[in-house]
Short mmCIF file of C-alpha atoms and ligand atoms in Angstrom, two decimals:
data_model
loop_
_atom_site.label_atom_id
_atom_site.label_comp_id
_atom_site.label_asym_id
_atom_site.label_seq_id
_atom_site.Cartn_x
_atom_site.Cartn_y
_atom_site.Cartn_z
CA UNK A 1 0.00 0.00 0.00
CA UNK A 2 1.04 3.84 -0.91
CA UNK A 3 2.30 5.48 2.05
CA UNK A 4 -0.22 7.99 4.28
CA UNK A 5 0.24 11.63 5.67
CA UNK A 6 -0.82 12.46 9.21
CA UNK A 7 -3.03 15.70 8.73
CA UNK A 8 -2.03 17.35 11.33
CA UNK A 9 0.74 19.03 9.36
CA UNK A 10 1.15 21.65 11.93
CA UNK A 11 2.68 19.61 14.51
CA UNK A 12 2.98 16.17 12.96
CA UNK A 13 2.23 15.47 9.66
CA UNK A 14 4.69 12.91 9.51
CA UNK A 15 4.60 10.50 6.20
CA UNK A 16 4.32 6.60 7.04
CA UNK A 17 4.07 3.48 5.77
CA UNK A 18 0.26 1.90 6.46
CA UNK A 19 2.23 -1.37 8.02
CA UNK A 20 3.05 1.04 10.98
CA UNK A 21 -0.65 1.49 11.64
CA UNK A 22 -1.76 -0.80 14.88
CA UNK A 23 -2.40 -4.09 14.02
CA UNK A 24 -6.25 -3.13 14.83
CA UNK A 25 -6.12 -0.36 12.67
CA UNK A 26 -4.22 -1.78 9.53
CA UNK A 27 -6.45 -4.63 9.25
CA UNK A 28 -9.43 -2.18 9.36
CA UNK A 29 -7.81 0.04 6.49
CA UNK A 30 -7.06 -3.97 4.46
CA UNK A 31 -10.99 -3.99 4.34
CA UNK A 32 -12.01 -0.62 3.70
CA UNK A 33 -9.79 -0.63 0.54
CA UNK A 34 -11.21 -3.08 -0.30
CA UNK A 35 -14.74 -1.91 0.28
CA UNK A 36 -13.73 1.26 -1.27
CA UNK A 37 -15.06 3.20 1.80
CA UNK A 38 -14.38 6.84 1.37
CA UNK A 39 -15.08 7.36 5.06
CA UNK A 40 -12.92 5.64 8.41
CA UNK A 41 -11.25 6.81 11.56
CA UNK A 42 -7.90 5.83 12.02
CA UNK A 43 -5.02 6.62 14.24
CA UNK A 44 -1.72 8.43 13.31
CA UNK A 45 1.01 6.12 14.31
CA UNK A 46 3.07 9.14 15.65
CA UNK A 47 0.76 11.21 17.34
CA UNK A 48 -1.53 8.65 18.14
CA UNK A 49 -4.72 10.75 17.05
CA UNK A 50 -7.47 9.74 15.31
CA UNK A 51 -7.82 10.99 11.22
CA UNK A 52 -10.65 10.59 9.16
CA UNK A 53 -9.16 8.66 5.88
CA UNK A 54 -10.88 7.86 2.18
CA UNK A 55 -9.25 5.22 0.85
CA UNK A 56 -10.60 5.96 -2.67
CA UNK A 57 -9.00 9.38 -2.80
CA UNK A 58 -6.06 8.06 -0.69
CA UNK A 59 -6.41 10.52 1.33
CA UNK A 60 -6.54 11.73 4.93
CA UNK A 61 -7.80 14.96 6.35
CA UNK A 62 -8.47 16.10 10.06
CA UNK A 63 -10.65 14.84 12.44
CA UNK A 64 -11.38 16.66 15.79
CA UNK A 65 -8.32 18.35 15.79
CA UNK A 66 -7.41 21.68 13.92
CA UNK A 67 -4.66 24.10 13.33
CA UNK A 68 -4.57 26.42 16.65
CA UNK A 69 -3.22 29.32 14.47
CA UNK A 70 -6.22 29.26 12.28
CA UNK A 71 -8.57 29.10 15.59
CA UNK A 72 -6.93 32.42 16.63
CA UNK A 73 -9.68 34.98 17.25
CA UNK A 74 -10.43 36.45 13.89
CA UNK A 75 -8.15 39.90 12.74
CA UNK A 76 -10.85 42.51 12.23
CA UNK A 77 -10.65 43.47 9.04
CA UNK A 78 -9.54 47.46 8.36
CA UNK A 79 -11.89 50.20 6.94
CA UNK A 80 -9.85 49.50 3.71
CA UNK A 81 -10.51 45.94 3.27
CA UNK A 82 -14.24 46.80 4.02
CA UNK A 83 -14.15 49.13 1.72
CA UNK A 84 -13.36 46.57 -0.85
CA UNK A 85 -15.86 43.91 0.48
CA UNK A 86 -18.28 46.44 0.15
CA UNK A 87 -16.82 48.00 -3.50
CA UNK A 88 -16.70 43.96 -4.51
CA UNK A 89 -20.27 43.81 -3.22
CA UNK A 90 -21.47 46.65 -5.74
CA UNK A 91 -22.63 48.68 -2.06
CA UNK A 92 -22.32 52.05 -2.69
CA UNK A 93 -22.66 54.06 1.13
CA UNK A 94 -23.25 57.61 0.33
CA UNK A 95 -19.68 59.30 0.68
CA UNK A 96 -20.42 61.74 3.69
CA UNK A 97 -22.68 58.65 5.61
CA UNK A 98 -19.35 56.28 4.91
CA UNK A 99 -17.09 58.88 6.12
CA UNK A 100 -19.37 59.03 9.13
CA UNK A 101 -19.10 55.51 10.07
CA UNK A 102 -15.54 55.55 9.81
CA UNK A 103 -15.09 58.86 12.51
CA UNK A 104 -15.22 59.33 15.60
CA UNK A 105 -18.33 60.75 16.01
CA UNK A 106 -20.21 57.64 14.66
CA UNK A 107 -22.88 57.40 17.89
CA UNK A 108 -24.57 53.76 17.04
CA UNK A 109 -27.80 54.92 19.28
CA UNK A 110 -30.47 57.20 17.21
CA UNK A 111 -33.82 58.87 18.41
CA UNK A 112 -36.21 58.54 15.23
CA UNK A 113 -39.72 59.03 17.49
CA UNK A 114 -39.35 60.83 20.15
CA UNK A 115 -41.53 58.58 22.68
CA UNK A 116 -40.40 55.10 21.33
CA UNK A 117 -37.37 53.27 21.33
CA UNK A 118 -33.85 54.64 20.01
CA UNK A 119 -33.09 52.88 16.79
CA UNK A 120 -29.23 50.94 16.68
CA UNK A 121 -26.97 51.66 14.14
CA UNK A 122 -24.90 49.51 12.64
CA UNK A 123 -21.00 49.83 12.66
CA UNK A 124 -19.03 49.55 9.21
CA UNK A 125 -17.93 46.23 10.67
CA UNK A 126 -21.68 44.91 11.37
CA UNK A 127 -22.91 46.19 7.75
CA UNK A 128 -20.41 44.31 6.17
CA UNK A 129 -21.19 41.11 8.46
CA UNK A 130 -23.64 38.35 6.46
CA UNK A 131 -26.94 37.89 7.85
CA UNK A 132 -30.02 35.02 6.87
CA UNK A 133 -33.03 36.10 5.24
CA UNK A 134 -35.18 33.18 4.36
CA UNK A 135 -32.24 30.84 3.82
CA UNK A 136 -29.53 33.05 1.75
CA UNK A 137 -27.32 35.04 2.89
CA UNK A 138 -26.61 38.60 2.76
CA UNK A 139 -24.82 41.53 3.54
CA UNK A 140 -26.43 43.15 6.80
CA UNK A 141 -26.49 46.25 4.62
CA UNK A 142 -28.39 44.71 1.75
CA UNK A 143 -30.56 42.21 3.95
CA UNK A 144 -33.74 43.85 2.42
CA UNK A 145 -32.68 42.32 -1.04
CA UNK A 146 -33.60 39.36 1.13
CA UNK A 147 -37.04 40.12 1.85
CA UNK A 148 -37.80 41.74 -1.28
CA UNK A 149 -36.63 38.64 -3.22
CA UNK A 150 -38.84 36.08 -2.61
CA UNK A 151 -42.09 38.03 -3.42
CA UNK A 152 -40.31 39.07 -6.66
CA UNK A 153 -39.91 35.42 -7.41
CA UNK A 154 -43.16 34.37 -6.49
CA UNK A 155 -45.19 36.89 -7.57
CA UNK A 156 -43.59 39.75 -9.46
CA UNK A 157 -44.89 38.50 -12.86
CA UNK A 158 -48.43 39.63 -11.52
CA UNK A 159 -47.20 42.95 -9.87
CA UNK A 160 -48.63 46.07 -11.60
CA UNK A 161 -45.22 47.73 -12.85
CA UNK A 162 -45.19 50.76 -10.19
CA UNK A 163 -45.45 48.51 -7.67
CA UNK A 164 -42.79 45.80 -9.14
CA UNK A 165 -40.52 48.71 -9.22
CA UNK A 166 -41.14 49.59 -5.40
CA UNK A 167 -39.90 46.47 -4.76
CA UNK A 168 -37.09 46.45 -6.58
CA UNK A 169 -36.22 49.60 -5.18
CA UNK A 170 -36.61 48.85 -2.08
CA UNK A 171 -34.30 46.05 -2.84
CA UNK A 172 -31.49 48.21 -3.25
CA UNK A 173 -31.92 50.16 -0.28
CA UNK A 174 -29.09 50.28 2.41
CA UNK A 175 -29.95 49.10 5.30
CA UNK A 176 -28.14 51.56 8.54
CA UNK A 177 -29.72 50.49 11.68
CA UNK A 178 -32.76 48.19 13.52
CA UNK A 179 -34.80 48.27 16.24
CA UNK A 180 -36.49 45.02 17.50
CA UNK A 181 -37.56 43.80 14.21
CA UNK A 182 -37.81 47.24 12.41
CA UNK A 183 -35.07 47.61 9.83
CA UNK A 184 -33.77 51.43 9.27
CA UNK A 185 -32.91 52.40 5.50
CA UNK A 186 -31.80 54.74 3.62
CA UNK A 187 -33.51 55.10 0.38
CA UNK A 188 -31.05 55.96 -2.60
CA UNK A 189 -33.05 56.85 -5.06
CA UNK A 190 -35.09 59.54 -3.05
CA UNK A 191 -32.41 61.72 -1.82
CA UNK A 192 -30.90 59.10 0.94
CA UNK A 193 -34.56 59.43 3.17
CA UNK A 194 -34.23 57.51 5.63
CA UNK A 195 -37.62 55.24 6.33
CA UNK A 196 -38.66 52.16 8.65
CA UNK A 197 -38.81 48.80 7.15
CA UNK A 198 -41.41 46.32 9.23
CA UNK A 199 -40.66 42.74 7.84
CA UNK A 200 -43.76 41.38 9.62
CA UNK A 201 -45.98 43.45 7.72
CA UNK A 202 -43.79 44.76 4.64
CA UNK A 203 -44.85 48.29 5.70
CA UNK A 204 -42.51 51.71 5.08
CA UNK A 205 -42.59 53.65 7.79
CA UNK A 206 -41.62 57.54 6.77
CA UNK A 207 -39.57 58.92 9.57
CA UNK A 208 -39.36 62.34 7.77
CA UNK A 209 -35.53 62.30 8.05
CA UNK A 210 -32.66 62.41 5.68
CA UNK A 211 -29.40 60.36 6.09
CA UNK A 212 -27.61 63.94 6.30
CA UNK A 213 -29.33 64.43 9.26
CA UNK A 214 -28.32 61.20 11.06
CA UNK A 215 -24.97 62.38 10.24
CA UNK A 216 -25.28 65.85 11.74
CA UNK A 217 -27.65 64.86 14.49
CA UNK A 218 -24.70 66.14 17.40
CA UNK A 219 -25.94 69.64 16.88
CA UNK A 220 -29.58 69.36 15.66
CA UNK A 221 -30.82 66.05 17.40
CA UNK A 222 -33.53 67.10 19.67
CA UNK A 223 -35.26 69.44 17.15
CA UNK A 224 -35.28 66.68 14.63
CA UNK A 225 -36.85 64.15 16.88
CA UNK A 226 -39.44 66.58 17.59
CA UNK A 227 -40.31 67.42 13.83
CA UNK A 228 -41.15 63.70 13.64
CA UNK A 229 -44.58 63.55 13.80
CA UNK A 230 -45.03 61.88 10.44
CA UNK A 231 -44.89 58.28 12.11
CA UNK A 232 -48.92 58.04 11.16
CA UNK A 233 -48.11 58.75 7.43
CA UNK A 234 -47.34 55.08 6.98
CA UNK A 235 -46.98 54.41 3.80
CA UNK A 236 -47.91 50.79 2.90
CA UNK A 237 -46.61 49.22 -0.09
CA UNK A 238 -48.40 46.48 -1.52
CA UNK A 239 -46.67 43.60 -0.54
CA UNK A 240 -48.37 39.93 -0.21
CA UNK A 241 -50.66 41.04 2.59
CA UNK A 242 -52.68 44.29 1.18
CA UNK A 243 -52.65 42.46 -2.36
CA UNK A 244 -54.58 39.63 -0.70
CA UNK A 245 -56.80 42.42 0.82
CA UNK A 246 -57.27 43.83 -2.31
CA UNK A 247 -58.09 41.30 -4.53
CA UNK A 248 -60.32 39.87 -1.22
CA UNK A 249 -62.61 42.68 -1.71
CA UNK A 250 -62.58 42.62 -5.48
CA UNK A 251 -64.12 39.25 -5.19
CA UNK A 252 -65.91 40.21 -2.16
CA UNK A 253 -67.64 43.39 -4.86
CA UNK A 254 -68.03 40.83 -7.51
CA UNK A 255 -70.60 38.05 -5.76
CA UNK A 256 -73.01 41.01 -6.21
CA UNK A 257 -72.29 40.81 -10.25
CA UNK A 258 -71.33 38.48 -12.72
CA UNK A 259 -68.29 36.80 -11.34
CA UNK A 260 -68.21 34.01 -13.86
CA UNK A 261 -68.29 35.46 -17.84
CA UNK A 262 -65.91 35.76 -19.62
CA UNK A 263 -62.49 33.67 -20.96
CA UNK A 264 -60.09 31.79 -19.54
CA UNK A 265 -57.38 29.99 -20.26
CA UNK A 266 -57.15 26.91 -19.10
CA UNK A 267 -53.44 24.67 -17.80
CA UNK A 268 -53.25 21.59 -16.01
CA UNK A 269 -51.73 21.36 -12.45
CA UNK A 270 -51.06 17.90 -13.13
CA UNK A 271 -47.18 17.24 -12.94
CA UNK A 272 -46.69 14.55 -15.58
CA UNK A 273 -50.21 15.71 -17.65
CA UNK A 274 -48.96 18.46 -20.20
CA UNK A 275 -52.08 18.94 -21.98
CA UNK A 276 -52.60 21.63 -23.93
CA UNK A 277 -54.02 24.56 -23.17
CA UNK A 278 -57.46 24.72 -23.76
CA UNK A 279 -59.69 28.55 -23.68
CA UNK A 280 -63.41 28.07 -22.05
CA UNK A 281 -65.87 30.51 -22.42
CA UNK A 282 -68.25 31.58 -19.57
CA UNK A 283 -71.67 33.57 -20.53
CA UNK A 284 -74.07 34.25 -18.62
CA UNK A 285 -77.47 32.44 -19.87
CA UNK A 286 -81.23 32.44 -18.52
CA UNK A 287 -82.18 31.70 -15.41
CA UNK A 288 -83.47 28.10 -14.75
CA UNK A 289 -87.13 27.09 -15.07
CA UNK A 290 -87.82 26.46 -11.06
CA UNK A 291 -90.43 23.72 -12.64
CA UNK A 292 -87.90 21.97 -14.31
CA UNK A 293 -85.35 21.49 -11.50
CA UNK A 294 -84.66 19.10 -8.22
CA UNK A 295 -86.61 21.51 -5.47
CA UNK A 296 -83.05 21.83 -3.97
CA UNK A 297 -81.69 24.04 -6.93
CA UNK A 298 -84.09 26.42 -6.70
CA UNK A 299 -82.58 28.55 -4.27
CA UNK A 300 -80.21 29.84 -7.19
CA UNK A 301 -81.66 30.02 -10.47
CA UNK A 302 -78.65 31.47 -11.70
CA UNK A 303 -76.95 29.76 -14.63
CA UNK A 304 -74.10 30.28 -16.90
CA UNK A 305 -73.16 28.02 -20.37
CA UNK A 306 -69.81 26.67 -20.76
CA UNK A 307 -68.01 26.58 -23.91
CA UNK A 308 -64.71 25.06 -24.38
CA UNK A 309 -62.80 26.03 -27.85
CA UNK A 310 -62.07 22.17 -28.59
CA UNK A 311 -65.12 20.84 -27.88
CA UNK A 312 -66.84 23.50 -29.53
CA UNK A 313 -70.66 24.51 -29.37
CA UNK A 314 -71.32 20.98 -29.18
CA UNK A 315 -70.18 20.53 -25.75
CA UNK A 316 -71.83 23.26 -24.72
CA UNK A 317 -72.26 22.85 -20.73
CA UNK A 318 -74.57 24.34 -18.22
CA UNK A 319 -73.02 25.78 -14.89
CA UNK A 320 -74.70 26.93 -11.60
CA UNK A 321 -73.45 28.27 -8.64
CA UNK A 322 -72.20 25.74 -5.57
CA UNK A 323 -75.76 25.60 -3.27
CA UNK A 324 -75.55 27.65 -0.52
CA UNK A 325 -78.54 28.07 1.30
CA UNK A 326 -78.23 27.79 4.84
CA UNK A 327 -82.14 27.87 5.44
CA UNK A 328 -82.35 24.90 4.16
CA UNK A 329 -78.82 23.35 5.16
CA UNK A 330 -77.44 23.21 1.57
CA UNK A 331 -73.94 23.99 1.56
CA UNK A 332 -72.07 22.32 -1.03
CA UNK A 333 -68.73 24.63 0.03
CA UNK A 334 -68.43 22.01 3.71
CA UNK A 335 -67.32 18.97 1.95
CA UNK A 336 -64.34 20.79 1.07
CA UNK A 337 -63.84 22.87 4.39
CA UNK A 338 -64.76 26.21 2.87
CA UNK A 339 -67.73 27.32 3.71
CA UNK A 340 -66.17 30.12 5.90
CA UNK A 341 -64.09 31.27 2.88
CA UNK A 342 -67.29 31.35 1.01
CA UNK A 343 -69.13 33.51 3.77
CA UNK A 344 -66.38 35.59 3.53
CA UNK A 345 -66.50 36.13 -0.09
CA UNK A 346 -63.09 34.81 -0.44
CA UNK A 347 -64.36 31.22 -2.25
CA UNK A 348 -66.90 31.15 -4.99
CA UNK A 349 -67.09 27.73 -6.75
CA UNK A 350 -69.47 26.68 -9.81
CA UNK A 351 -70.83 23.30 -10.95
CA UNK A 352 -70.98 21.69 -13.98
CA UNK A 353 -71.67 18.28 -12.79
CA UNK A 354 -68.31 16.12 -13.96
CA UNK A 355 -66.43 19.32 -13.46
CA UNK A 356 -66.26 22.29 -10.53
CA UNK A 357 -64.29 25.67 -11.17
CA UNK A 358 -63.31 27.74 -8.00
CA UNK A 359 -62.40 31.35 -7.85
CA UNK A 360 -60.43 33.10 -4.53
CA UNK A 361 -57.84 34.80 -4.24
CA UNK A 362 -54.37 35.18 -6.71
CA UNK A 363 -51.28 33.46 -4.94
CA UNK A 364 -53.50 31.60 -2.42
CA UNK A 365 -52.60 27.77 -0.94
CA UNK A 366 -56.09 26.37 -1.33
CA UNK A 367 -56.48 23.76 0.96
CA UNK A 368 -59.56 20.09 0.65
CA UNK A 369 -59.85 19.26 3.99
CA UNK A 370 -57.08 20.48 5.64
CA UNK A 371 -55.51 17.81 4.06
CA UNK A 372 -54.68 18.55 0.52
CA UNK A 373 -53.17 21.62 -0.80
CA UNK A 374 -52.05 23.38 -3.56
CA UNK A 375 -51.08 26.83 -5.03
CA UNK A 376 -52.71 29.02 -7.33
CA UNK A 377 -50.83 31.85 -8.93
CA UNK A 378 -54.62 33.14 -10.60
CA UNK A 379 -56.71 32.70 -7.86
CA UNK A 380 -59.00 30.35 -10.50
CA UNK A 381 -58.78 26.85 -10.62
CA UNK A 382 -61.02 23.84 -11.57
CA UNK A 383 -60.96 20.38 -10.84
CA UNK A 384 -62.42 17.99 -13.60
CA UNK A 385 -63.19 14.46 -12.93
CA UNK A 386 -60.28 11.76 -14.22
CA UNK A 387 -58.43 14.84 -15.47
CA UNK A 388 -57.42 16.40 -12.20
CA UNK A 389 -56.68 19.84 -11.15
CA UNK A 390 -56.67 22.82 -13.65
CA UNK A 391 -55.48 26.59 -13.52
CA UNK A 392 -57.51 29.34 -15.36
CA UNK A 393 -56.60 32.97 -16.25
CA UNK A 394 -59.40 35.28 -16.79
CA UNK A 395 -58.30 36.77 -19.93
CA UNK A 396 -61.50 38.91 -21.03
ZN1 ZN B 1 0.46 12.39 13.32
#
């Protein structure tokens, strides 16, 4: 056998043949060659510590012990090399806040409200430390790339533009300071504002200050703190939360109307079903004939025709609402857990017999039962019997 290396190059790393092993240990390493086992604990026959070794690789590498120079506490890096992290990074600080953070005056504790907590700044050092935001990692100073990114991803295809480009905006803004869970910004693109970040709700809070002020605070501080009564002007952007809200009452306005007509596209949901798209039609048609229906229908007379393009006029369905009709206990939302969504106006469902189409709110998890789930980007979805779950887009 080829001859090993003790790992512990620092203060051993001695080269030997594998006879010089203990007898324990080279008869252990005789069967993991020949298992090819990339993975084993031997012993260094000069130090006598244990090594992890992979005999595929022929290779061995530390186990439980490590170099104590590289252990030694960590050199803080120097303004310069931050500099570059930052310059590498593609952070640009405003000159005069940078300079700030590098002087003497720097003062970490800020009054934004006068009657709530002082705000923390960050030190150069802390900015340029990495920090989680649902699972990646980023630059304290550009965390709110983090929490701008996912609802980009998820649903900035959907966002009106003004509002995609809030987002993206805010995306870029520098983040200074925190307190609690209330992030402190400056906002680049509006002559460096400074505003209040709340991840739990994805609110802006104005504070009415500029980043020169922050800076300059030593002689003006308690007259700025009083100026800032602007706290109520919260601005909120739309993130997830007041775009559910929104589109809640939109649907909520609609039950009144025609909900239904119009077109929609039509995908499948189904992973390994790539059908093509179909387009359905939905028109509203006359009311049923209470005479010629089950005595249960005739709490909703409503009805709508169905039209798919490939099946043409031929296949021409008719559609009613789901009952609902709690006089007479007919609720055909409980079998699938929603009839508080539909009270709510949040869940409006029709029937077609061999084939139900739903409509609540866009990027929703709809759950059956509490048990099943799923995701609609639309808000629209359909399940048809043997064909499985569908996604419509309203597209007139
Ligand atoms: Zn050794």
């Amino acid at each position: 056998m080829k001859e090993m290396i003790c790992p512990y190059s620092w203060d051993c790393g001695k080269r030997f043949d594998p006879i010089e092993l203990s007898k324990f240990d080279y008869n252990f390493l005789q069967s993991a060659v020949e298992k090819k086992m990339t993975f084993m604990i031997i012993h260094c026959p000069n130090c006598s510590r244990e090594f992890k070794f992979d005999t595929v690789q022929w290779k061995a590498d530390e186990f439980g012990y490590s170099n104590p120079e590289h252990s030694k506490k960590k050199v803080k890096k120097t303004t310069k090399q931050l500099a570059a992290v930052l310059n590498k990074a593609k952070i640009e600080i405003p000159a005069p806040y940078f300079e700030y953070l590098t002087s003497n005056e720097f003062n970490s504790q800020v009054s934004v409200f006068s009657d709530e907590e002082d705000f923390i700044l960050y030190d150069l050092h802390e900015l340029c430390e990495k920090v989680k935001v649902d699972g990646k990692l980023y630059f304290t100073i550009s965390q709110l790339k983090g929490f701008t990114q996912t609802l980009l991803e998820v649903i900035g295809d959907d966002l009106p533009n003004t509002q995609y480009l809030q987002y993206k905006t805010l995306a870029d803004c520098l983040t200074i300071g925190y307190e609690n869970t209330r992030i402190l910004y400056i906002d680049n693109s509006d002559h460096h504002s400074v505003r209040i970040f709340h991840p739990d709700g994805g609110d802006i809070e104005e504070t009415g200050m500029v980043c020169d002020e922050i800076i300059n605070r030593k002689k003006q501080v308690f007259e700025i703190i009083d100026q800032c009564t602007c706290k109520n002007s919260m601005k909120k952007l739309f993130f997830l939360f007041t775009i559910i809200v929104s589109s809640m009452s939109y649907a909520q306005k609609k039950t009144g109307g025609d909900l239904w007509s119009g077109s929609y596209v039509v995908t499948s949901k189904n992973e390994n079903q790539h059908a093509d798209t179909d387009t359905l039609i939905i028109a509203k048609t006359a009311d049923a004939d209470p005479d010629k229906i089950p005595a249960k229908y005739e709490s909703d007379l409503a009805r709508w025709t169905l039209t798919s393009a490939k099946g043409g006029d031929k296949e021409k369905q008719i559609v009613n609402r789901f009952l609902f009709d709690i006089k007479n206990k007919k609720d055909a939302y409980a079998e699938f857990g929603w009839t508080d969504l539909h009270k709510s106006g949040k869940m409006n469902c029709i029937d077609g017999g061999h084939f139900f189409i739903c409509q609540t709110e866009p990027n929703t998890e709809v759950r059956f039962n509490k048990e099943e789930k799923f995701f609609t980007k639309t808000g629209i979805f359909g399940i048809w019997l043997h064909y499985g779950l569908v996604e419509l887009e309203k597209i007139k």
